[in-house]
mmCIF file of C-alpha atoms in Angstrom:
data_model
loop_
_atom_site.group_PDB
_atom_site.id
_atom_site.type_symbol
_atom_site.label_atom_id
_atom_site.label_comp_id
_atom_site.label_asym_id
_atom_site.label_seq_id
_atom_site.Cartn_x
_atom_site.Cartn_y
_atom_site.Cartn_z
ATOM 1 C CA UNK A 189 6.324 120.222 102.273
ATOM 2 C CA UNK A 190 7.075 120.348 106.125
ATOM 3 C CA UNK A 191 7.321 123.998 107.588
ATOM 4 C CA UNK A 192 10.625 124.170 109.158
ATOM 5 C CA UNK A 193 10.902 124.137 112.808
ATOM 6 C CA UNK A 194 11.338 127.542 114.444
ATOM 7 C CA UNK A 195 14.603 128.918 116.260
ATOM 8 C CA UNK A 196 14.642 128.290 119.369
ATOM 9 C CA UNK A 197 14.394 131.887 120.586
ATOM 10 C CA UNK A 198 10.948 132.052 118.849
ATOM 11 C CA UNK A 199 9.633 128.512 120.370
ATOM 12 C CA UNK A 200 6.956 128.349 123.189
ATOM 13 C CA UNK A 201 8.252 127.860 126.411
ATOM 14 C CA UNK A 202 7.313 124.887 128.144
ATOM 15 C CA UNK A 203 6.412 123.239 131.053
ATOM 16 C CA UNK A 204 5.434 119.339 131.971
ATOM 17 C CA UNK A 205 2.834 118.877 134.479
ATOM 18 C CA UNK A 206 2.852 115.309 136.379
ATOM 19 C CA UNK A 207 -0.277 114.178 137.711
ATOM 20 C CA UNK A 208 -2.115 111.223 139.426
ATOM 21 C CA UNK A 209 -6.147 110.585 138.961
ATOM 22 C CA UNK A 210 -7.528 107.824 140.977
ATOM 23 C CA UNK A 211 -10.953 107.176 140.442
ATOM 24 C CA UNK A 212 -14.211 104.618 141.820
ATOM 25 C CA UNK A 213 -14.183 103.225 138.472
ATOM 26 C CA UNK A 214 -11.776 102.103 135.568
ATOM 27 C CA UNK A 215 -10.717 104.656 133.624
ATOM 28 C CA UNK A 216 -8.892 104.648 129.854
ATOM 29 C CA UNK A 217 -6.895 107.350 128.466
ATOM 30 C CA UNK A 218 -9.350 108.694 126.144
ATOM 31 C CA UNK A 219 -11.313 109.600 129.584
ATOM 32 C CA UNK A 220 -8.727 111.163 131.285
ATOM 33 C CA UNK A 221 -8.052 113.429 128.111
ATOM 34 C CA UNK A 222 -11.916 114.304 127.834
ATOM 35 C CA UNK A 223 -11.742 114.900 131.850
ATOM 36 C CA UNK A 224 -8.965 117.620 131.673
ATOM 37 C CA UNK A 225 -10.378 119.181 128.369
ATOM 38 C CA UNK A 226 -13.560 119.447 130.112
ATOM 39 C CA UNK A 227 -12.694 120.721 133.597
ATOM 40 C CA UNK A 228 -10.235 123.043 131.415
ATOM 41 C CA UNK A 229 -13.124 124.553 129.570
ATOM 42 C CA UNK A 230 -15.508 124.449 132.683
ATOM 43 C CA UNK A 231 -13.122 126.841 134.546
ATOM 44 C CA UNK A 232 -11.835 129.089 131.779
ATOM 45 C CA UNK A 233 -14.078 128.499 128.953
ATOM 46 C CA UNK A 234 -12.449 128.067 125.352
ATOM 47 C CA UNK A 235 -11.126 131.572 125.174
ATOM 48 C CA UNK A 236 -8.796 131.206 128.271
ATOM 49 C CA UNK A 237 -7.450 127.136 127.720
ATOM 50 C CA UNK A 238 -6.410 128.417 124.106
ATOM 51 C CA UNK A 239 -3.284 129.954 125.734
ATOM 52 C CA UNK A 240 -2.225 127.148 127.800
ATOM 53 C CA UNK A 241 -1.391 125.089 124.848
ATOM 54 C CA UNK A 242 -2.276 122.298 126.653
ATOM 55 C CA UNK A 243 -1.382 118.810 125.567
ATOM 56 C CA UNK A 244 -1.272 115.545 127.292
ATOM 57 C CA UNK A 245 1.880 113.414 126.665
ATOM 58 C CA UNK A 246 1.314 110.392 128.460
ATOM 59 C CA UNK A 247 -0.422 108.389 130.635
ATOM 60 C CA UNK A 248 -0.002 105.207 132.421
ATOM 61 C CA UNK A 249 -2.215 102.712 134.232
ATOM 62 C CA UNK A 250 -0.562 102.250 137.594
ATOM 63 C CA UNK A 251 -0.901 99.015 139.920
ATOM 64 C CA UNK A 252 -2.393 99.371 142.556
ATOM 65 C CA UNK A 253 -4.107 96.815 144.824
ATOM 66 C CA UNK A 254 -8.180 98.112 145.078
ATOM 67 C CA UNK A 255 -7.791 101.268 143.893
ATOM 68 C CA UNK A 256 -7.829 102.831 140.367
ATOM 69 C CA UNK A 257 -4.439 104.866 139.776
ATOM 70 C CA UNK A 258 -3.655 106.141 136.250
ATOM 71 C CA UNK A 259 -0.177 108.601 135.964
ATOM 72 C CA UNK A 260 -0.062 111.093 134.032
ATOM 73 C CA UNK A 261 1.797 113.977 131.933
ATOM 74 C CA UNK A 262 0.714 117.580 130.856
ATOM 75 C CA UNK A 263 2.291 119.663 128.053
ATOM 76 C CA UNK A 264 1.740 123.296 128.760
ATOM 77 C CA UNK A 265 2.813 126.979 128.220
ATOM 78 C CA UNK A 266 5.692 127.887 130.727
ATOM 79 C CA UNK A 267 3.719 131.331 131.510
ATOM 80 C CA UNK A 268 0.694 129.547 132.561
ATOM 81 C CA UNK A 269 1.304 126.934 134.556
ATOM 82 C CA UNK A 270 -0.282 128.129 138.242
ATOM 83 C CA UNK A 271 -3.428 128.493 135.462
ATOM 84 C CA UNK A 272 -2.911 125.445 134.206
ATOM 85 C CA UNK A 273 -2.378 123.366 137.538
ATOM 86 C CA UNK A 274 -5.541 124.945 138.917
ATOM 87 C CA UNK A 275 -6.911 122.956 136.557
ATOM 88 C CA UNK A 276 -5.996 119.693 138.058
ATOM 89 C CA UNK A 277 -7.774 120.092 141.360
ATOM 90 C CA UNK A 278 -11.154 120.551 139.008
ATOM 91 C CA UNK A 279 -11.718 117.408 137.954
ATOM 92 C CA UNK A 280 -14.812 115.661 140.403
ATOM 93 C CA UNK A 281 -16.951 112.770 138.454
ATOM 94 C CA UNK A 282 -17.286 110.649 135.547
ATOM 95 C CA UNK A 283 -20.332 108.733 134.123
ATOM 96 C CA UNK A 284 -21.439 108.894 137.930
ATOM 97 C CA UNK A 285 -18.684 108.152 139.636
ATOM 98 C CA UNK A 286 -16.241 110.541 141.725
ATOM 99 C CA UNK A 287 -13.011 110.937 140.516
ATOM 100 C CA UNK A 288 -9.814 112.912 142.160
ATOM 101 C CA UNK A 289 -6.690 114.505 140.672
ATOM 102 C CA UNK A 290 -3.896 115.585 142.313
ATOM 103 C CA UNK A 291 -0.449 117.176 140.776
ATOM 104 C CA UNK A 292 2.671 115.232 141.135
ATOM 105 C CA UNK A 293 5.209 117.938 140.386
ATOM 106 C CA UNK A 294 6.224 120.537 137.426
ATOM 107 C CA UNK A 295 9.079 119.671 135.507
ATOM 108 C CA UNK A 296 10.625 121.257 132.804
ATOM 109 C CA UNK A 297 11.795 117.780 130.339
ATOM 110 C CA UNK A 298 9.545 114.932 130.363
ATOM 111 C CA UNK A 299 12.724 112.789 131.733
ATOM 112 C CA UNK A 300 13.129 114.490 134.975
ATOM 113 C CA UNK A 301 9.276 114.603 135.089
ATOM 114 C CA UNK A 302 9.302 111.000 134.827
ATOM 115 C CA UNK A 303 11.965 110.101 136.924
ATOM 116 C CA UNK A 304 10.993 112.839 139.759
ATOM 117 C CA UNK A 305 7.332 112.305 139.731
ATOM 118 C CA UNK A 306 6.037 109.715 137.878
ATOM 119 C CA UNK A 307 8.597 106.847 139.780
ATOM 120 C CA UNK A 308 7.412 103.918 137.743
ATOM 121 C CA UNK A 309 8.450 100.514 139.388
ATOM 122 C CA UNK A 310 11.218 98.692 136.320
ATOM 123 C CA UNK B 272 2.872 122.918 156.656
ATOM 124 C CA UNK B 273 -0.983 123.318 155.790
ATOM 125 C CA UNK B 274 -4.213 122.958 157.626
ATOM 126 C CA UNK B 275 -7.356 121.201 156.674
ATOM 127 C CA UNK B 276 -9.871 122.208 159.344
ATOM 128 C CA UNK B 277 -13.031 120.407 157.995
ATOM 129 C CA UNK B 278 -12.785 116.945 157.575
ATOM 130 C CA UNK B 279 -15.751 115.044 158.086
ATOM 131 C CA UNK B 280 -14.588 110.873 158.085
ATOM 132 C CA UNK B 281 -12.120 108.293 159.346
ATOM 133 C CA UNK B 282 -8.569 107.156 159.279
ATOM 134 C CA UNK B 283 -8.510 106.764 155.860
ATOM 135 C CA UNK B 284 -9.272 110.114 155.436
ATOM 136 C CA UNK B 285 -6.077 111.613 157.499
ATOM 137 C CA UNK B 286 -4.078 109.090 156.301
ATOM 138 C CA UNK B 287 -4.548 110.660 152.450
ATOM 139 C CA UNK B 288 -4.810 113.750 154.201
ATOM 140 C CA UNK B 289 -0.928 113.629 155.469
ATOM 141 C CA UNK B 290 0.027 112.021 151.770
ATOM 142 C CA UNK B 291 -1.003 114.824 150.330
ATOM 143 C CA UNK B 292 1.167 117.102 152.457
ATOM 144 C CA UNK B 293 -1.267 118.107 155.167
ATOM 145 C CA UNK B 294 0.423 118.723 158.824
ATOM 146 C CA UNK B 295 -2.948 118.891 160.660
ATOM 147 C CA UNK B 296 -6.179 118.066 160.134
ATOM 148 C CA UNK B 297 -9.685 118.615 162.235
ATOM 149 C CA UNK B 298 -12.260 115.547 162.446
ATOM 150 C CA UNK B 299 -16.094 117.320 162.519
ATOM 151 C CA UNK B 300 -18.651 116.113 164.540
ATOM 152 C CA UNK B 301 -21.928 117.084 163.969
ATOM 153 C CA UNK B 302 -23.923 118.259 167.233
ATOM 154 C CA UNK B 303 -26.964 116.425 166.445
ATOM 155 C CA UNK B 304 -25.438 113.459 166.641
ATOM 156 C CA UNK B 305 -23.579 113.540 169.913
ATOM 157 C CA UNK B 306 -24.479 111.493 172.369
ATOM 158 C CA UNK B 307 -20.767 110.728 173.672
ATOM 159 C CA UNK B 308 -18.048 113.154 174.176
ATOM 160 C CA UNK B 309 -15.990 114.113 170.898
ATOM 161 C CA UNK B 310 -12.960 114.410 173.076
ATOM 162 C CA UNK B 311 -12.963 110.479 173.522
ATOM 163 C CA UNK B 312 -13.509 109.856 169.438
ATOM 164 C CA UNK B 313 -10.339 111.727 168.971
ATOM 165 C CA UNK B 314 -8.846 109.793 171.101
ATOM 166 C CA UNK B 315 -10.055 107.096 169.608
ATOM 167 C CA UNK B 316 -8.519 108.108 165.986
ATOM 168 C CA UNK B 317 -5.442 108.785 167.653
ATOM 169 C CA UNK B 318 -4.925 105.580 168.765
ATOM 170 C CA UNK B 319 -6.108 104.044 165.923
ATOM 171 C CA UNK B 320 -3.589 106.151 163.726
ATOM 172 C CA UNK B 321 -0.703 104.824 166.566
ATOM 173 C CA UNK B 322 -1.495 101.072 166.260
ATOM 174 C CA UNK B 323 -1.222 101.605 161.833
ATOM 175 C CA UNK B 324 2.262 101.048 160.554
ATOM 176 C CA UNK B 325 3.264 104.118 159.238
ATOM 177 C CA UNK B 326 3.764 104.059 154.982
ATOM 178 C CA UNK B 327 6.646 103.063 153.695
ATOM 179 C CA UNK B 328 7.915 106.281 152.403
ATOM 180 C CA UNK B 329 8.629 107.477 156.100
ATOM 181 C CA UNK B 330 11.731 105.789 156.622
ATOM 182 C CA UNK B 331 13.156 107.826 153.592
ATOM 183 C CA UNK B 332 11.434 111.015 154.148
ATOM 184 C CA UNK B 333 10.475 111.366 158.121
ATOM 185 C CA UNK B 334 8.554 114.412 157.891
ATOM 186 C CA UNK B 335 9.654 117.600 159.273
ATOM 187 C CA UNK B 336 8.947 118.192 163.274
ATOM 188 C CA UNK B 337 6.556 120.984 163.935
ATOM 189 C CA UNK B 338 3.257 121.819 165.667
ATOM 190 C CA UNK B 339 2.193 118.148 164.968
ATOM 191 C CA UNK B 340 4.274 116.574 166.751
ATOM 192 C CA UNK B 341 3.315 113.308 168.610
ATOM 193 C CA UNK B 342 3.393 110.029 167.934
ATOM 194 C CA UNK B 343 1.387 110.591 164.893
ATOM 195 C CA UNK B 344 3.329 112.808 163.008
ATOM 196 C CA UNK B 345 -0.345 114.642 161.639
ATOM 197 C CA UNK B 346 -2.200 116.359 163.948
ATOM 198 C CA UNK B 347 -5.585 115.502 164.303
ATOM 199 C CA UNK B 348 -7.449 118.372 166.006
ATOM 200 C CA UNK B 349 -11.222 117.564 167.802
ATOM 201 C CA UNK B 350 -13.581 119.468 165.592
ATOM 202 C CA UNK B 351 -17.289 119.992 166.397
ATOM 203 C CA UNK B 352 -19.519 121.441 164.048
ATOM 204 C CA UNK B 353 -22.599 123.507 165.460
ATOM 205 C CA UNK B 354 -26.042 123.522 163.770
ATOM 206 C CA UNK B 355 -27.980 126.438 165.792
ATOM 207 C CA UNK B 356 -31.655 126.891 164.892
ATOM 208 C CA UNK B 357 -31.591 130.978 166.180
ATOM 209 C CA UNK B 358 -29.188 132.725 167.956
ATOM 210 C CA UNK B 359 -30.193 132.094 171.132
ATOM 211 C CA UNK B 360 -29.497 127.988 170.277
ATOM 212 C CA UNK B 361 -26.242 129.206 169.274
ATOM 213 C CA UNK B 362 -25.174 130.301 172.683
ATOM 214 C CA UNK B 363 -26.882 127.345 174.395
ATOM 215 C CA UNK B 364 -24.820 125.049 172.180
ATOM 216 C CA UNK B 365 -21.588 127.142 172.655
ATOM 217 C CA UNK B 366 -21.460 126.807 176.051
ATOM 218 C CA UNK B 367 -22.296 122.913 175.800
ATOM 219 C CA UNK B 368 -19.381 122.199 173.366
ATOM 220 C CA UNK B 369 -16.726 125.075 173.702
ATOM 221 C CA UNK B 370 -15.063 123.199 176.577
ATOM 222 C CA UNK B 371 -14.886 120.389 174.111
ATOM 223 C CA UNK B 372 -13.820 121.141 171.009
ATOM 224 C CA UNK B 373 -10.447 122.303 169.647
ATOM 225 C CA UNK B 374 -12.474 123.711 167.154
ATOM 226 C CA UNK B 375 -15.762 125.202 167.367
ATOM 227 C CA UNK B 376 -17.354 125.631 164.031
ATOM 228 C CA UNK B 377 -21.096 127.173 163.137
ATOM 229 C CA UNK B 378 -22.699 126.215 160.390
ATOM 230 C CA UNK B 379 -23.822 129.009 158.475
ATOM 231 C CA UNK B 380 -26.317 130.190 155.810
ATOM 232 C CA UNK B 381 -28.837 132.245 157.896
ATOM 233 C CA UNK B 382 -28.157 135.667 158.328
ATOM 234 C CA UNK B 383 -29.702 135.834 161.701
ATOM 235 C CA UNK B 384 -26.880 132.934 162.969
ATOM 236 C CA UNK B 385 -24.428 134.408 160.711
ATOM 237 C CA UNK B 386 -24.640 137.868 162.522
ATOM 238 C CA UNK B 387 -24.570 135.823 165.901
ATOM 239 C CA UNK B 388 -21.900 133.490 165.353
ATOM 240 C CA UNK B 389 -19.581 136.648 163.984
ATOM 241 C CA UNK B 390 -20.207 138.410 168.059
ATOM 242 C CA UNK B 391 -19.293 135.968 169.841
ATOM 243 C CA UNK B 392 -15.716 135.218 170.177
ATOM 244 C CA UNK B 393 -16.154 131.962 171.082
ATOM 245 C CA UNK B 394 -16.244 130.677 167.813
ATOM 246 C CA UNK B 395 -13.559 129.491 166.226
ATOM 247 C CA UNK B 396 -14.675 129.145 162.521
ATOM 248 C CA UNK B 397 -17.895 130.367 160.417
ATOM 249 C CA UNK B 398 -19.030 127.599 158.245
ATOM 250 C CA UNK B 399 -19.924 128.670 154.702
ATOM 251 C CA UNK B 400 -22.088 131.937 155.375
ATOM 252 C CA UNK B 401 -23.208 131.949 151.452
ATOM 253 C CA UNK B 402 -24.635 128.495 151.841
ATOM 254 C CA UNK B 403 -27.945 128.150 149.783
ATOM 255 C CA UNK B 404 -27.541 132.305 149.285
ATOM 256 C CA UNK B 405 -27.791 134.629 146.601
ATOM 257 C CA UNK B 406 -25.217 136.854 148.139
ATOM 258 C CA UNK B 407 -22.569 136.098 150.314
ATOM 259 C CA UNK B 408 -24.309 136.124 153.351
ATOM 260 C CA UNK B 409 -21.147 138.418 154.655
ATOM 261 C CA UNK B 410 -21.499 142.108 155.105
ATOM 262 C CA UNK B 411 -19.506 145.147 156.504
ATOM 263 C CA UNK B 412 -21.149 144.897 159.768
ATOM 264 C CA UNK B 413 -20.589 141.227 159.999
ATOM 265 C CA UNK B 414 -17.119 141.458 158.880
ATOM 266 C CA UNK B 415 -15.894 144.311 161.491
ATOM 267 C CA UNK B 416 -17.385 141.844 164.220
ATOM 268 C CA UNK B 417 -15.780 139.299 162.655
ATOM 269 C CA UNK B 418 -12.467 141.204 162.617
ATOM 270 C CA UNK B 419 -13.411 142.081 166.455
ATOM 271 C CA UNK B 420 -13.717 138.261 167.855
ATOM 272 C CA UNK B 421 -10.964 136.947 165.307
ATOM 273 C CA UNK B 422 -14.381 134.668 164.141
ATOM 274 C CA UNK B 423 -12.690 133.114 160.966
ATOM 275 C CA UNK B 424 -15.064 132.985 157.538
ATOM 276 C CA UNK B 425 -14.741 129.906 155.721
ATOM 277 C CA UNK B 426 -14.204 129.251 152.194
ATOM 278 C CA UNK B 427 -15.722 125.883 151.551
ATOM 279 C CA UNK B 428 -14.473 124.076 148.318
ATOM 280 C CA UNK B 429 -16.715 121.530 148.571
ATOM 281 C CA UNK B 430 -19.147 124.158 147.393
ATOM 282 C CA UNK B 431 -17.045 124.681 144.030
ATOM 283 C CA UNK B 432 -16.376 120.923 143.588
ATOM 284 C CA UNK B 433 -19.986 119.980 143.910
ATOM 285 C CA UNK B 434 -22.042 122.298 142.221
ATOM 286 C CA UNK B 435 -22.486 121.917 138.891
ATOM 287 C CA UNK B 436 -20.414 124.152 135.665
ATOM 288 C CA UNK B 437 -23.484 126.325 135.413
ATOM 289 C CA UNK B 438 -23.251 127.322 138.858
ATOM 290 C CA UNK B 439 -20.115 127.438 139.882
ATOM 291 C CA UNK B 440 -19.875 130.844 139.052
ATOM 292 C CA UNK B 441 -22.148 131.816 141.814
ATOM 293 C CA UNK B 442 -19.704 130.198 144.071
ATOM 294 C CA UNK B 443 -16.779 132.241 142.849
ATOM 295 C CA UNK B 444 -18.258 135.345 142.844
ATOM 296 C CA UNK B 445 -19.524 134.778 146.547
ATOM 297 C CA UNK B 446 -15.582 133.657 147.397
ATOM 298 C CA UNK B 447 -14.997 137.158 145.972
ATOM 299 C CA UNK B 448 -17.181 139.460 147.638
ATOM 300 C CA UNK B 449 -15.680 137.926 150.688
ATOM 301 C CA UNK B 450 -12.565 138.529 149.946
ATOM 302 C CA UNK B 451 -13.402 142.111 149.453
ATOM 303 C CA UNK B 452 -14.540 142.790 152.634
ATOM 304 C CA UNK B 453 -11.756 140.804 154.144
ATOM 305 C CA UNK B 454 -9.054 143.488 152.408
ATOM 306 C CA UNK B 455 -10.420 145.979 154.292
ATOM 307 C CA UNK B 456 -11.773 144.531 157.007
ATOM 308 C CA UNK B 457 -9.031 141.918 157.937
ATOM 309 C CA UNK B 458 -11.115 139.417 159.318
ATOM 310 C CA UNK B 459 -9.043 135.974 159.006
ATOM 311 C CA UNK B 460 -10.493 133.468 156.324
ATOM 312 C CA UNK B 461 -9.728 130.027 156.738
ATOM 313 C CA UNK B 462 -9.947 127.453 153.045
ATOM 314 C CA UNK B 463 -10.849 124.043 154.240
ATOM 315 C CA UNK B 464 -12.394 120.863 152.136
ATOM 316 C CA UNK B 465 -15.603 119.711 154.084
ATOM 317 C CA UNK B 466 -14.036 116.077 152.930
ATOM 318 C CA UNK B 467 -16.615 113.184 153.043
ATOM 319 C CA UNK B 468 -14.364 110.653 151.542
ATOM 320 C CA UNK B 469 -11.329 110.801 149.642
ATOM 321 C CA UNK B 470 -12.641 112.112 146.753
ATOM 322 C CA UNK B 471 -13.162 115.218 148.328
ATOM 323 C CA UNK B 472 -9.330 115.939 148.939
ATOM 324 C CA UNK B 473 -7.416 118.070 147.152
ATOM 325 C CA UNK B 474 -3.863 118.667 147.407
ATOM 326 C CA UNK B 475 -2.595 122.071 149.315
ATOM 327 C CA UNK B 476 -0.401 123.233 146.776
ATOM 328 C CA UNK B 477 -3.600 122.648 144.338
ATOM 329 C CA UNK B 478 -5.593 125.015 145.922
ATOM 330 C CA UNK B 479 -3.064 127.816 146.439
ATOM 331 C CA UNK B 480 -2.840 127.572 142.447
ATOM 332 C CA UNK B 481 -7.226 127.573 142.375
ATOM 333 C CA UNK B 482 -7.181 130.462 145.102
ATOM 334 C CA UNK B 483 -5.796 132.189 141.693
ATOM 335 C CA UNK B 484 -9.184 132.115 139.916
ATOM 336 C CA UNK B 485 -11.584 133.370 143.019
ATOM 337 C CA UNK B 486 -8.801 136.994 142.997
ATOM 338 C CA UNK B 487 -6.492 135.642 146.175
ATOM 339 C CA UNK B 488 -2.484 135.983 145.692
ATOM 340 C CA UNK B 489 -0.194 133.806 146.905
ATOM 341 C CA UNK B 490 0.501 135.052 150.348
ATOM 342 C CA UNK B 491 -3.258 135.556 150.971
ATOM 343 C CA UNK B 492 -3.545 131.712 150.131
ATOM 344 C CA UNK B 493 -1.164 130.765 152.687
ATOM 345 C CA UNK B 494 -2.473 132.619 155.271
ATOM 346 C CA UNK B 495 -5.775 130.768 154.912
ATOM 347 C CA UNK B 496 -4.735 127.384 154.359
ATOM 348 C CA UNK B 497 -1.624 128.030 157.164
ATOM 349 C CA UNK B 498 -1.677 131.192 159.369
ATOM 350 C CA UNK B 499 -5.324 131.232 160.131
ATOM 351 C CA UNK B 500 -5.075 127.651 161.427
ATOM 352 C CA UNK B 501 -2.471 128.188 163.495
ATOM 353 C CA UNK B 502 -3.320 131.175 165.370
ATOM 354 C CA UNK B 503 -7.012 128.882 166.219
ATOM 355 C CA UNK B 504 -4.913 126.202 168.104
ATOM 356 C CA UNK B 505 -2.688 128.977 169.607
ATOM 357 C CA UNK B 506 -6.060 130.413 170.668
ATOM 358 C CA UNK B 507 -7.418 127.466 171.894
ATOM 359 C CA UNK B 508 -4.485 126.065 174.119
ATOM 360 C CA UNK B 509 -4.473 129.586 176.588
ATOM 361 C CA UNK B 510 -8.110 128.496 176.418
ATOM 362 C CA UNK B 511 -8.879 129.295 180.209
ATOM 363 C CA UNK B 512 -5.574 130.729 180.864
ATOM 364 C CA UNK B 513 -6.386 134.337 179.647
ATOM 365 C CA UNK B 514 -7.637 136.433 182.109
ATOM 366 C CA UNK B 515 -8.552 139.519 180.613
ATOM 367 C CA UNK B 516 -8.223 140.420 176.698
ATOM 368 C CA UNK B 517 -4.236 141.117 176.591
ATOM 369 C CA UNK B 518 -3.155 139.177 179.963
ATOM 370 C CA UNK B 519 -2.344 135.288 179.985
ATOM 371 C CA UNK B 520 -1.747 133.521 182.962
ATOM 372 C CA UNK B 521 1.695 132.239 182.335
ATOM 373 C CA UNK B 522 2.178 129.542 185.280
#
C-alpha cells in the first residue's frame, strides 16, 4: 500500500537550486551527483547534509564550443538554502582534473528555475 | 558591485571574472619577476580587453555605471604582490613599488613580515598571514596596528579550495580567529580568490553564502568582498594629495 501524501501544511518547504559546473574533462551525471554529495559531506559531514534534504532533479549537458558545461538542478529544504548554496562553491577536482561550480539562481518551481536560469536554447 | 583583489592571470581571467558579476578586479604581479613596469602590463590588459568584442549578453543587459567605469566596463586595478625576505626588504621594496601599484600587497606567513607589513601604512593588503601556520599568524598587537594603518588582512580562499578535506578545518578555524580579533579590533578584512585560472573563480554571491560556515554574517561579507575594496582605491587616488593625516589637497 502507498502512504498517502501529506497536507500541504505538514510538507517540507522547498527550494530549487540552479547551477552550472564546467570542468577540464567530460563529465556524466552520475559524477556530478557524487561531486555535490561529496563536497556536501566534506563541509558539513553527514550529520549536517541530513537536513538539507538535498536532491538533484536534473541535469543537462550543455553545448558549448571547447569547454565542458553541464546545467544543473538542486532540490533542497527552503530553511537551508544559504547552507545549501555554500555548498556549490566547494566543489574543486575530479579524477585529477579541476572542476568549478557556480549557482545560477534559487527558484522556488522547477519551471521558473528552468526558464530563469537554466535558458536552454529550443 | 564586488571586488576581487587577487587575481593572478590574463584576459580570460577578467573576462569570467565580470560574468560572474565582478565590477573590479586586481591583476598581481609578483616582484621577483619584474623587470618592466606593472603600470605598462595594465595597460596592456586594458587595451587588450578594448580591442575584444564585448559578449553578447551586453546589448540586453549593459551593466550598471559605477566606479568601473571606462571603456571596459570592469575595472582592472594594477596589483603588485610583495615577497620581503625581513622587514627591512619590506621597506626597500615598498618604496620601489608603492608609486606603482594600485595595490600594494605583502605576502605573508612570517611573523616577523607580518608584524612589519601591519606598521606601515603603506600597504594596502596583507596576504594570507596564516600561510603554512599553525595559528593565524594574527594577534592583538598586530591587529590594533592593523586597525591603525587601515593595513587590510586577507582571507585567501584559495587556501580552503586547495587544501585537502582533512585540512580544511585548519583553514576555517584560522579564518575564525581572525575574525575575532577583527570584532574588536576593526581592522578591515578583504576576501579575495588568489585565481590562477578559471577554476579558481568563484561566484560573489557564492562566497557571501560560504562566509556563513567560517562565523561572518551577511553584512560582514559585504564589507569584505565590497567596502574594503573600495575605500583601497579611494585611498590610493589622494595618493600624494594628502598632506597630513586628515588634510587633502583638494586642487
Amino acid at each position: 500500500m502507498k502512504l498517502k501524501i501529506l497536507p500541504p501544511h505538514l510538507r517540507n518547504k522547498k527550494r530549487y537550486l540552479a547551477f552550472e559546473v564546467i570542468s577540464q574533462k567530460p563529465l556524466t551525471r552520475e559524477d556530478v551527483i557524487y561531486l555535490i554529495w561529496e563536497a556536501a559531506a566534506g563541509l558539513y559531514g553527514a550529520c549536517g547534509t541530513s537536513n538539507f534534504d538535498l536532491w538533484v532533479v536534473k541535469i543537462w549537458n550543455c553545448d558549448v564550443p571547447h569547454k565542458n558545461v553541464l546545467k544543473g538542478m538542486l532540490r533542497c529544504n527552503r530553511a537551508e538554502i544559504d547552507a545549501v548554496r555554500a555548498i556549490i562553491p566547494n566543489i574543486t577536482r575530479f579524477k585529477g582534473g579541476k572542476v568549478v561550480s557556480h549557482t545560477l539562481g534559487i527558484s522556488g518551481t522547477i519551471k521558473s528555475s528552468t526558464k530563469k536560469f537554466i535558458k536552454l536554447k529550443e | 558591485m564586488f571586488f576581487d583583489f587577487h587575481i593572478h592571470g590574463n584576459i580570460e581571467l577578467v573576462k569570467e571574472a565580470e560574468r560572474l558579476g565582478y565590477s573590479g578586479v586586481a591583476l598581481v604581479n609578483g616582484d621577483h619577476n619584474n623587470h618592466k613596469s606593472p603600470g605598462r602590463d595594465r595597460n596592456h590588459h586594458s587595451s587588450e580587453f578594448n580591442n575584444h568584442h564585448p559578449p553578447e549578453g551586453y546589448k540586453n543587459h549593459p551593466p550598471e555605471p559605477g566606479i568601473g567605469v571606462g571603456p571596459p566596463e570592469i575595472q582592472i586595478l594594477n596589483g603588485v604582490e610583495i615577497h620581503p625576505k625581513n622587514s627591512q626588504d619590506l621597506k626597500r621594496k615598498l618604496q620601489k613599488f608603492r608609486k606603482k601599484a594600485d595595490v600594494l600587497m605583502v605576502h605573508g606567513g612570517d611573523l616577523k613580515i607580518n608584524r612589519a607589513a601591519c606598521e606601515d601604512p603603506r600597504v594596502d593588503i596583507l596576504c594570507h598571514p596564516y600561510r603554512a601556520r599553525r595559528d593565524s599568524g594574527v594577534n592583538h598587537v598586530l591587529a590594533k596596528k592593523a586597525a591603525e594603518n587601515r593595513v587590510a588582512v586577507e582571507f585567501n580562499l584559495k587556501y580552503l579550495f586547495k587544501t585537502r578535506f582533512s585540512h580544511r578545518y585548519r583553514v576555517l578555524s584560522q579564518f575564525r580567529d581572525i575574525l575575532k580579533l577583527q570584532r574588536k579590533f576593526k581592522f578591515p578584512l578583504i576576501i579575495t580568490s588568489g585565481a590562477h585560472s578559471i577554476y579558481d573563480l568563484r561566484s560573489p554571491f557564492d562566497v557571501m553564502a560560504l562566509t556563513r560556515c567560517f562565523g561572518m554574517n551577511k553584512e560582514e561579507a559585504y564589507t569584505a568582498l565590497y567596502e574594503t575594496p573600495r575605500q583601497i582605491i579611494e585611498k590610493n587616488r589622494l595618493k600624494g594629495r594628502i598632506i597630513a593625516e586628515g588634510v587633502v589637497l583638494v586642487e
